[in-house]
Amino acid sequence: MSSPAERYAAARRRAAQASMFPALDEFALDLGFDLDDFQREACQSLERGSGVLVCGPTGAGKTVVGEFAVHLALRGKAAAGDVGTRRKCFYTTPIKALSNQKYHDLVDRYGVDQVGLLTGDNAINGDAPVVVMTTEVLRNMLYAGSSALEGLAYVVMDEVHYLADRFRGGVWEEVIIHLPASVTLVSLSATVSNAEEFADWLVTVRGETAVVVSEHRPVPLWQHMLVGKRMFDLFHDADAARKHDVHPELLRYTRDTVRRLELGEGRSAGPG
């Protein structure tokens, strides 16, 4: 006879199987929080087989969509039931620090055996089904025809707005263009301003791509200015920030400071 824990797990599996998005339901059960609408929409598009471009403010939770791509890759491998069948997900970032952080996040969730890391400084478990890497590493793999690309099902491009970077954007563009057609691309960014135009290009080179945009900022962004040795809020409140009305106290202090400097310079110049 099965234990209560086993029966509970079986009930969860049955409920997921009855859903239109069973993989998403399984993934969401272990998150510890409810998905926002934009996260759910993007994940559902992924489970339907579409690529996605997700744009939202910093702190909105875009990386959850990238982590769902990881879940889909690992779930597909397990569902295949064949040790010779591998589905992989590469999670790319623009800098080593982000790669290291994401590697540890994924190890905490999926275990050290399932996750690898490839940067200019580190090579850890590069044959794992999930590998975090800098985008340059993936570009080099593509040009070298690396065997590590076999079974690659998903590529997450975190901070995809680096495509517009003057010096490194070409790397991102080359990766997007040269990835095999069988790979589903997950693009995440907080600063892509021309999302629809960018998505049109993604559709041209990658095929079906859903655009999911969230403008809600769950983590407040407060800007400050240092004038001399005093720190001021740039705006009085959120409404003033929307109108770009600078804090009156900051304006007053700045005018007074400039006036004092001008008077001081006038006195130091002396009689002409």
PDB file of C-alpha atoms in Angstrom:
ATOM      1  CA  MET A   1       0.000   0.000   0.000  1.00  0.00           C
ATOM      2  CA  SER A   2       1.353   3.437  -0.957  1.00  0.00           C
ATOM      3  CA  SER A   3       2.165   6.057   1.668  1.00  0.00           C
ATOM      4  CA  PRO A   4       0.221   9.334   2.008  1.00  0.00           C
ATOM      5  CA  ALA A   5       3.151  11.182   0.410  1.00  0.00           C
ATOM      6  CA  GLU A   6       3.157   8.827  -2.573  1.00  0.00           C
ATOM      7  CA  ARG A   7      -0.603   9.161  -3.012  1.00  0.00           C
ATOM      8  CA  TYR A   8      -0.299  12.945  -2.868  1.00  0.00           C
ATOM      9  CA  ALA A   9       2.457  12.904  -5.500  1.00  0.00           C
ATOM     10  CA  ALA A  10       0.352  10.647  -7.711  1.00  0.00           C
ATOM     11  CA  ALA A  11      -2.617  12.994  -7.384  1.00  0.00           C
ATOM     12  CA  ARG A  12      -0.429  15.892  -8.432  1.00  0.00           C
ATOM     13  CA  ARG A  13       0.724  13.989 -11.488  1.00  0.00           C
ATOM     14  CA  ARG A  14      -2.845  13.077 -12.452  1.00  0.00           C
ATOM     15  CA  ALA A  15      -3.975  16.688 -12.080  1.00  0.00           C
ATOM     16  CA  ALA A  16      -1.097  17.861 -14.257  1.00  0.00           C
ATOM     17  CA  GLN A  17      -1.867  15.267 -16.922  1.00  0.00           C
ATOM     18  CA  ALA A  18      -5.455  16.468 -17.114  1.00  0.00           C
ATOM     19  CA  SER A  19      -4.374  20.056 -17.795  1.00  0.00           C
ATOM     20  CA  MET A  20      -3.848  21.704 -21.175  1.00  0.00           C
ATOM     21  CA  PHE A  21      -0.391  22.697 -19.918  1.00  0.00           C
ATOM     22  CA  PRO A  22       0.793  19.782 -17.774  1.00  0.00           C
ATOM     23  CA  ALA A  23       4.467  20.780 -17.843  1.00  0.00           C
ATOM     24  CA  LEU A  24       3.651  24.288 -16.625  1.00  0.00           C
ATOM     25  CA  ASP A  25       1.432  22.922 -13.866  1.00  0.00           C
ATOM     26  CA  GLU A  26       4.243  20.647 -12.684  1.00  0.00           C
ATOM     27  CA  PHE A  27       6.728  23.500 -12.794  1.00  0.00           C
ATOM     28  CA  ALA A  28       4.446  25.908 -10.932  1.00  0.00           C
ATOM     29  CA  LEU A  29       3.811  23.461  -8.091  1.00  0.00           C
ATOM     30  CA  ASP A  30       7.381  23.813  -6.848  1.00  0.00           C
ATOM     31  CA  LEU A  31       7.780  27.587  -7.240  1.00  0.00           C
ATOM     32  CA  GLY A  32       6.326  28.631  -3.916  1.00  0.00           C
ATOM     33  CA  PHE A  33       4.470  31.584  -5.463  1.00  0.00           C
ATOM     34  CA  ASP A  34       1.743  32.199  -8.028  1.00  0.00           C
ATOM     35  CA  LEU A  35       2.790  33.040 -11.561  1.00  0.00           C
ATOM     36  CA  ASP A  36       2.014  36.525 -12.840  1.00  0.00           C
ATOM     37  CA  ASP A  37      -0.117  36.742 -15.970  1.00  0.00           C
ATOM     38  CA  PHE A  38       2.820  37.584 -18.247  1.00  0.00           C
ATOM     39  CA  GLN A  39       4.871  34.681 -16.868  1.00  0.00           C
ATOM     40  CA  ARG A  40       2.007  32.268 -17.412  1.00  0.00           C
ATOM     41  CA  GLU A  41       1.359  33.563 -20.939  1.00  0.00           C
ATOM     42  CA  ALA A  42       5.018  33.208 -21.918  1.00  0.00           C
ATOM     43  CA  CYS A  43       5.326  29.730 -20.413  1.00  0.00           C
ATOM     44  CA  GLN A  44       2.158  28.555 -22.143  1.00  0.00           C
ATOM     45  CA  SER A  45       3.550  29.785 -25.463  1.00  0.00           C
ATOM     46  CA  LEU A  46       6.711  27.804 -24.799  1.00  0.00           C
ATOM     47  CA  GLU A  47       4.793  24.645 -23.976  1.00  0.00           C
ATOM     48  CA  ARG A  48       2.840  25.053 -27.223  1.00  0.00           C
ATOM     49  CA  GLY A  49       6.183  25.013 -29.055  1.00  0.00           C
ATOM     50  CA  SER A  50       6.582  28.715 -29.841  1.00  0.00           C
ATOM     51  CA  GLY A  51       9.666  30.801 -29.184  1.00  0.00           C
ATOM     52  CA  VAL A  52       9.126  33.793 -26.911  1.00  0.00           C
ATOM     53  CA  LEU A  53      10.394  37.328 -26.435  1.00  0.00           C
ATOM     54  CA  VAL A  54       9.679  38.469 -22.883  1.00  0.00           C
ATOM     55  CA  CYS A  55      10.108  42.159 -22.016  1.00  0.00           C
ATOM     56  CA  GLY A  56       9.545  43.503 -18.528  1.00  0.00           C
ATOM     57  CA  PRO A  57      11.116  45.703 -15.839  1.00  0.00           C
ATOM     58  CA  THR A  58      14.037  44.539 -13.752  1.00  0.00           C
ATOM     59  CA  GLY A  59      12.778  42.394 -10.901  1.00  0.00           C
ATOM     60  CA  ALA A  60       9.532  41.433 -12.647  1.00  0.00           C
ATOM     61  CA  GLY A  61      10.487  37.746 -12.798  1.00  0.00           C
ATOM     62  CA  LYS A  62      11.384  37.213 -16.463  1.00  0.00           C
ATOM     63  CA  THR A  63      13.929  34.531 -15.582  1.00  0.00           C
ATOM     64  CA  VAL A  64      11.080  32.262 -14.471  1.00  0.00           C
ATOM     65  CA  VAL A  65      10.310  31.817 -18.178  1.00  0.00           C
ATOM     66  CA  GLY A  66      13.915  30.820 -18.831  1.00  0.00           C
ATOM     67  CA  GLU A  67      13.786  28.355 -15.957  1.00  0.00           C
ATOM     68  CA  PHE A  68      10.613  26.854 -17.436  1.00  0.00           C
ATOM     69  CA  ALA A  69      12.590  26.156 -20.626  1.00  0.00           C
ATOM     70  CA  VAL A  70      15.043  24.246 -18.425  1.00  0.00           C
ATOM     71  CA  HIS A  71      12.129  22.322 -16.928  1.00  0.00           C
ATOM     72  CA  LEU A  72      10.799  21.452 -20.381  1.00  0.00           C
ATOM     73  CA  ALA A  73      14.178  20.122 -21.493  1.00  0.00           C
ATOM     74  CA  LEU A  74      14.603  17.943 -18.419  1.00  0.00           C
ATOM     75  CA  ARG A  75      10.979  16.809 -18.499  1.00  0.00           C
ATOM     76  CA  GLY A  76      11.276  15.829 -22.156  1.00  0.00           C
ATOM     77  CA  LYS A  77      14.357  13.770 -21.422  1.00  0.00           C
ATOM     78  CA  ALA A  78      12.635  11.962 -18.550  1.00  0.00           C
ATOM     79  CA  ALA A  79       9.454  11.369 -20.558  1.00  0.00           C
ATOM     80  CA  ALA A  80      11.437   9.793 -23.375  1.00  0.00           C
ATOM     81  CA  GLY A  81      12.498   6.972 -21.056  1.00  0.00           C
ATOM     82  CA  ASP A  82      15.519   6.319 -23.282  1.00  0.00           C
ATOM     83  CA  VAL A  83      19.047   6.842 -21.988  1.00  0.00           C
ATOM     84  CA  GLY A  84      20.151   7.564 -25.551  1.00  0.00           C
ATOM     85  CA  THR A  85      17.673  10.427 -25.891  1.00  0.00           C
ATOM     86  CA  ARG A  86      18.893  13.771 -24.581  1.00  0.00           C
ATOM     87  CA  ARG A  87      17.150  17.106 -24.604  1.00  0.00           C
ATOM     88  CA  LYS A  88      19.296  20.020 -23.557  1.00  0.00           C
ATOM     89  CA  CYS A  89      18.858  23.621 -22.591  1.00  0.00           C
ATOM     90  CA  PHE A  90      21.629  26.216 -22.795  1.00  0.00           C
ATOM     91  CA  TYR A  91      21.152  29.295 -20.614  1.00  0.00           C
ATOM     92  CA  THR A  92      23.279  32.175 -21.943  1.00  0.00           C
ATOM     93  CA  THR A  93      24.180  35.439 -20.220  1.00  0.00           C
ATOM     94  CA  PRO A  94      26.308  38.423 -21.286  1.00  0.00           C
ATOM     95  CA  ILE A  95      28.818  38.318 -18.420  1.00  0.00           C
ATOM     96  CA  LYS A  96      30.565  35.685 -16.310  1.00  0.00           C
ATOM     97  CA  ALA A  97      29.134  36.980 -13.031  1.00  0.00           C
ATOM     98  CA  LEU A  98      25.570  36.389 -14.235  1.00  0.00           C
ATOM     99  CA  SER A  99      26.531  32.954 -15.546  1.00  0.00           C
ATOM    100  CA  ASN A 100      27.997  32.004 -12.181  1.00  0.00           C
ATOM    101  CA  GLN A 101      24.906  33.248 -10.350  1.00  0.00           C
ATOM    102  CA  LYS A 102      22.509  31.407 -12.656  1.00  0.00           C
ATOM    103  CA  TYR A 103      24.564  28.230 -12.424  1.00  0.00           C
ATOM    104  CA  HIS A 104      24.242  28.181  -8.628  1.00  0.00           C
ATOM    105  CA  ASP A 105      20.496  28.975  -8.832  1.00  0.00           C
ATOM    106  CA  LEU A 106      19.891  26.026 -11.156  1.00  0.00           C
ATOM    107  CA  VAL A 107      22.123  23.684  -9.163  1.00  0.00           C
ATOM    108  CA  ASP A 108      20.068  24.493  -6.065  1.00  0.00           C
ATOM    109  CA  ARG A 109      16.919  23.482  -7.923  1.00  0.00           C
ATOM    110  CA  TYR A 110      17.989  20.557 -10.119  1.00  0.00           C
ATOM    111  CA  GLY A 111      21.185  19.229  -8.559  1.00  0.00           C
ATOM    112  CA  VAL A 112      24.837  19.405  -9.489  1.00  0.00           C
ATOM    113  CA  ASP A 113      24.643  16.412 -11.870  1.00  0.00           C
ATOM    114  CA  GLN A 114      22.054  18.095 -14.102  1.00  0.00           C
ATOM    115  CA  VAL A 115      23.711  21.493 -14.529  1.00  0.00           C
ATOM    116  CA  GLY A 116      27.003  22.631 -16.060  1.00  0.00           C
ATOM    117  CA  LEU A 117      28.867  25.919 -16.458  1.00  0.00           C
ATOM    118  CA  LEU A 118      31.047  27.105 -19.345  1.00  0.00           C
ATOM    119  CA  THR A 119      32.752  30.512 -19.252  1.00  0.00           C
ATOM    120  CA  GLY A 120      36.230  31.760 -20.039  1.00  0.00           C
ATOM    121  CA  ASP A 121      37.206  30.950 -16.440  1.00  0.00           C
ATOM    122  CA  ASN A 122      35.229  27.816 -15.613  1.00  0.00           C
ATOM    123  CA  ALA A 123      34.322  24.532 -17.277  1.00  0.00           C
ATOM    124  CA  ILE A 124      32.109  22.430 -15.021  1.00  0.00           C
ATOM    125  CA  ASN A 125      30.106  19.418 -16.196  1.00  0.00           C
ATOM    126  CA  GLY A 126      29.889  20.690 -19.783  1.00  0.00           C
ATOM    127  CA  ASP A 127      28.045  17.551 -20.935  1.00  0.00           C
ATOM    128  CA  ALA A 128      25.118  18.143 -18.551  1.00  0.00           C
ATOM    129  CA  PRO A 129      21.602  18.482 -20.010  1.00  0.00           C
ATOM    130  CA  VAL A 130      21.489  22.077 -18.721  1.00  0.00           C
ATOM    131  CA  VAL A 131      24.537  24.283 -19.266  1.00  0.00           C
ATOM    132  CA  VAL A 132      24.899  27.941 -18.301  1.00  0.00           C
ATOM    133  CA  MET A 133      27.372  29.850 -20.460  1.00  0.00           C
ATOM    134  CA  THR A 134      28.345  33.209 -21.848  1.00  0.00           C
ATOM    135  CA  THR A 135      26.983  33.908 -25.313  1.00  0.00           C
ATOM    136  CA  GLU A 136      30.489  33.923 -26.798  1.00  0.00           C
ATOM    137  CA  VAL A 137      30.938  30.295 -25.719  1.00  0.00           C
ATOM    138  CA  LEU A 138      27.773  29.285 -27.581  1.00  0.00           C
ATOM    139  CA  ARG A 139      28.854  31.224 -30.678  1.00  0.00           C
ATOM    140  CA  ASN A 140      32.164  29.374 -30.679  1.00  0.00           C
ATOM    141  CA  MET A 141      30.338  26.042 -30.297  1.00  0.00           C
ATOM    142  CA  LEU A 142      28.194  26.819 -33.339  1.00  0.00           C
ATOM    143  CA  TYR A 143      31.156  27.663 -35.549  1.00  0.00           C
ATOM    144  CA  ALA A 144      33.133  24.644 -34.346  1.00  0.00           C
ATOM    145  CA  GLY A 145      30.195  22.279 -34.891  1.00  0.00           C
ATOM    146  CA  SER A 146      30.556  21.055 -31.306  1.00  0.00           C
ATOM    147  CA  SER A 147      29.069  17.676 -30.430  1.00  0.00           C
ATOM    148  CA  ALA A 148      27.638  19.375 -27.307  1.00  0.00           C
ATOM    149  CA  LEU A 149      24.945  20.839 -29.575  1.00  0.00           C
ATOM    150  CA  GLU A 150      23.407  17.399 -30.131  1.00  0.00           C
ATOM    151  CA  GLY A 151      19.980  17.220 -28.521  1.00  0.00           C
ATOM    152  CA  LEU A 152      19.829  20.969 -27.912  1.00  0.00           C
ATOM    153  CA  ALA A 153      16.147  21.881 -27.617  1.00  0.00           C
ATOM    154  CA  TYR A 154      16.100  25.301 -25.914  1.00  0.00           C
ATOM    155  CA  VAL A 155      18.396  28.311 -25.709  1.00  0.00           C
ATOM    156  CA  VAL A 156      17.669  31.075 -23.221  1.00  0.00           C
ATOM    157  CA  MET A 157      19.214  34.442 -24.089  1.00  0.00           C
ATOM    158  CA  ASP A 158      19.118  36.501 -20.928  1.00  0.00           C
ATOM    159  CA  GLU A 159      19.604  40.270 -21.449  1.00  0.00           C
ATOM    160  CA  VAL A 160      18.994  39.849 -25.190  1.00  0.00           C
ATOM    161  CA  HIS A 161      19.176  43.641 -25.659  1.00  0.00           C
ATOM    162  CA  TYR A 162      22.954  43.125 -25.886  1.00  0.00           C
ATOM    163  CA  LEU A 163      22.150  42.570 -29.559  1.00  0.00           C
ATOM    164  CA  ALA A 164      22.303  46.369 -29.848  1.00  0.00           C
ATOM    165  CA  ASP A 165      25.695  46.604 -28.145  1.00  0.00           C
ATOM    166  CA  ARG A 166      28.237  48.267 -30.434  1.00  0.00           C
ATOM    167  CA  PHE A 167      31.050  45.847 -29.654  1.00  0.00           C
ATOM    168  CA  ARG A 168      29.342  42.572 -28.712  1.00  0.00           C
ATOM    169  CA  GLY A 169      25.988  42.710 -30.474  1.00  0.00           C
ATOM    170  CA  GLY A 170      27.323  40.791 -33.458  1.00  0.00           C
ATOM    171  CA  VAL A 171      27.907  37.745 -31.267  1.00  0.00           C
ATOM    172  CA  TRP A 172      24.267  37.679 -30.186  1.00  0.00           C
ATOM    173  CA  GLU A 173      23.047  38.165 -33.745  1.00  0.00           C
ATOM    174  CA  GLU A 174      25.250  35.345 -35.035  1.00  0.00           C
ATOM    175  CA  VAL A 175      23.951  32.960 -32.369  1.00  0.00           C
ATOM    176  CA  ILE A 176      20.308  33.774 -33.115  1.00  0.00           C
ATOM    177  CA  ILE A 177      20.817  33.317 -36.857  1.00  0.00           C
ATOM    178  CA  HIS A 178      22.955  30.171 -36.759  1.00  0.00           C
ATOM    179  CA  LEU A 179      21.162  28.125 -34.098  1.00  0.00           C
ATOM    180  CA  PRO A 180      19.583  25.015 -35.636  1.00  0.00           C
ATOM    181  CA  ALA A 181      15.961  25.477 -36.672  1.00  0.00           C
ATOM    182  CA  SER A 182      14.942  22.778 -34.185  1.00  0.00           C
ATOM    183  CA  VAL A 183      16.028  24.944 -31.228  1.00  0.00           C
ATOM    184  CA  THR A 184      13.385  27.033 -29.451  1.00  0.00           C
ATOM    185  CA  LEU A 185      14.670  30.471 -28.488  1.00  0.00           C
ATOM    186  CA  VAL A 186      13.689  32.168 -25.228  1.00  0.00           C
ATOM    187  CA  SER A 187      14.682  35.865 -25.263  1.00  0.00           C
ATOM    188  CA  LEU A 188      14.524  37.933 -22.076  1.00  0.00           C
ATOM    189  CA  SER A 189      15.116  41.672 -21.658  1.00  0.00           C
ATOM    190  CA  ALA A 190      14.288  44.612 -19.419  1.00  0.00           C
ATOM    191  CA  THR A 191      15.298  47.292 -21.910  1.00  0.00           C
ATOM    192  CA  VAL A 192      14.145  46.332 -25.408  1.00  0.00           C
ATOM    193  CA  SER A 193      12.120  49.376 -26.435  1.00  0.00           C
ATOM    194  CA  ASN A 194      11.136  48.169 -29.915  1.00  0.00           C
ATOM    195  CA  ALA A 195       9.789  44.780 -28.908  1.00  0.00           C
ATOM    196  CA  GLU A 196       7.396  44.365 -31.844  1.00  0.00           C
ATOM    197  CA  GLU A 197      10.026  45.288 -34.421  1.00  0.00           C
ATOM    198  CA  PHE A 198      12.581  43.003 -32.796  1.00  0.00           C
ATOM    199  CA  ALA A 199      10.043  40.181 -32.675  1.00  0.00           C
ATOM    200  CA  ASP A 200       9.323  40.600 -36.390  1.00  0.00           C
ATOM    201  CA  TRP A 201      13.010  39.999 -37.053  1.00  0.00           C
ATOM    202  CA  LEU A 202      13.007  36.965 -34.729  1.00  0.00           C
ATOM    203  CA  VAL A 203      10.056  35.526 -36.643  1.00  0.00           C
ATOM    204  CA  THR A 204      11.983  35.997 -39.888  1.00  0.00           C
ATOM    205  CA  VAL A 205      15.090  34.161 -38.697  1.00  0.00           C
ATOM    206  CA  ARG A 206      13.686  31.776 -36.047  1.00  0.00           C
ATOM    207  CA  GLY A 207      10.049  31.173 -36.915  1.00  0.00           C
ATOM    208  CA  GLU A 208       7.033  31.535 -34.617  1.00  0.00           C
ATOM    209  CA  THR A 209       7.810  33.886 -31.713  1.00  0.00           C
ATOM    210  CA  ALA A 210       5.303  35.128 -29.152  1.00  0.00           C
ATOM    211  CA  VAL A 211       5.806  38.628 -27.718  1.00  0.00           C
ATOM    212  CA  VAL A 212       4.964  39.021 -24.038  1.00  0.00           C
ATOM    213  CA  VAL A 213       5.361  42.465 -22.473  1.00  0.00           C
ATOM    214  CA  SER A 214       4.837  43.478 -18.850  1.00  0.00           C
ATOM    215  CA  GLU A 215       5.054  47.122 -17.788  1.00  0.00           C
ATOM    216  CA  HIS A 216       4.335  46.515 -14.107  1.00  0.00           C
ATOM    217  CA  ARG A 217       7.368  47.166 -11.905  1.00  0.00           C
ATOM    218  CA  PRO A 218       7.021  45.079  -8.712  1.00  0.00           C
ATOM    219  CA  VAL A 219      10.316  46.408  -7.332  1.00  0.00           C
ATOM    220  CA  PRO A 220      10.142  50.220  -6.942  1.00  0.00           C
ATOM    221  CA  LEU A 221      12.884  52.173  -8.665  1.00  0.00           C
ATOM    222  CA  TRP A 222      13.949  55.242  -6.691  1.00  0.00           C
ATOM    223  CA  GLN A 223      16.497  57.628  -8.166  1.00  0.00           C
ATOM    224  CA  HIS A 224      18.717  59.933  -6.138  1.00  0.00           C
ATOM    225  CA  MET A 225      21.218  62.711  -6.777  1.00  0.00           C
ATOM    226  CA  LEU A 226      24.286  63.625  -4.762  1.00  0.00           C
ATOM    227  CA  VAL A 227      24.876  67.382  -4.650  1.00  0.00           C
ATOM    228  CA  GLY A 228      28.008  68.209  -2.731  1.00  0.00           C
ATOM    229  CA  LYS A 229      27.671  66.015   0.351  1.00  0.00           C
ATOM    230  CA  ARG A 230      23.882  65.875   0.410  1.00  0.00           C
ATOM    231  CA  MET A 231      21.719  63.144  -1.096  1.00  0.00           C
ATOM    232  CA  PHE A 232      18.302  64.065  -2.522  1.00  0.00           C
ATOM    233  CA  ASP A 233      15.388  62.137  -4.003  1.00  0.00           C
ATOM    234  CA  LEU A 234      15.252  63.000  -7.699  1.00  0.00           C
ATOM    235  CA  PHE A 235      11.438  62.933  -7.602  1.00  0.00           C
ATOM    236  CA  HIS A 236       9.016  63.530  -4.725  1.00  0.00           C
ATOM    237  CA  ASP A 237       6.775  60.545  -5.531  1.00  0.00           C
ATOM    238  CA  ALA A 238       5.739  58.155  -8.312  1.00  0.00           C
ATOM    239  CA  ASP A 239       3.371  60.677  -9.886  1.00  0.00           C
ATOM    240  CA  ALA A 240       6.151  63.281 -10.082  1.00  0.00           C
ATOM    241  CA  ALA A 241       8.458  60.680 -11.616  1.00  0.00           C
ATOM    242  CA  ARG A 242       5.932  59.978 -14.368  1.00  0.00           C
ATOM    243  CA  LYS A 243       5.757  63.717 -15.103  1.00  0.00           C
ATOM    244  CA  HIS A 244       9.555  64.149 -14.730  1.00  0.00           C
ATOM    245  CA  ASP A 245       8.974  66.861 -12.135  1.00  0.00           C
ATOM    246  CA  VAL A 246      12.242  67.144 -10.220  1.00  0.00           C
ATOM    247  CA  HIS A 247      11.977  67.356  -6.417  1.00  0.00           C
ATOM    248  CA  PRO A 248      11.523  71.046  -5.398  1.00  0.00           C
ATOM    249  CA  GLU A 249      14.038  70.746  -2.561  1.00  0.00           C
ATOM    250  CA  LEU A 250      16.677  69.444  -4.981  1.00  0.00           C
ATOM    251  CA  LEU A 251      16.022  72.331  -7.364  1.00  0.00           C
ATOM    252  CA  ARG A 252      16.187  74.887  -4.553  1.00  0.00           C
ATOM    253  CA  TYR A 253      19.405  73.492  -3.095  1.00  0.00           C
ATOM    254  CA  THR A 254      21.039  73.304  -6.548  1.00  0.00           C
ATOM    255  CA  ARG A 255      20.128  76.926  -7.351  1.00  0.00           C
ATOM    256  CA  ASP A 256      21.465  78.090  -3.986  1.00  0.00           C
ATOM    257  CA  THR A 257      24.697  76.148  -4.513  1.00  0.00           C
ATOM    258  CA  VAL A 258      25.224  77.617  -7.977  1.00  0.00           C
ATOM    259  CA  ARG A 259      24.493  81.129  -6.670  1.00  0.00           C
ATOM    260  CA  ARG A 260      27.029  80.743  -3.855  1.00  0.00           C
ATOM    261  CA  LEU A 261      29.651  79.513  -6.301  1.00  0.00           C
ATOM    262  CA  GLU A 262      29.013  82.414  -8.641  1.00  0.00           C
ATOM    263  CA  LEU A 263      29.290  84.942  -5.810  1.00  0.00           C
ATOM    264  CA  GLY A 264      32.478  83.309  -4.593  1.00  0.00           C
ATOM    265  CA  GLU A 265      34.046  83.460  -8.042  1.00  0.00           C
ATOM    266  CA  GLY A 266      33.035  87.114  -8.379  1.00  0.00           C
ATOM    267  CA  ARG A 267      34.760  88.029  -5.100  1.00  0.00           C
ATOM    268  CA  SER A 268      37.924  86.080  -5.913  1.00  0.00           C
ATOM    269  CA  ALA A 269      38.266  87.816  -9.280  1.00  0.00           C
ATOM    270  CA  GLY A 270      38.651  91.208  -7.573  1.00  0.00           C
ATOM    271  CA  PRO A 271      38.318  94.598  -9.257  1.00  0.00           C
ATOM    272  CA  GLY A 272      38.931  94.591 -12.981  1.00  0.00           C
TER     273      GLY A 272
END
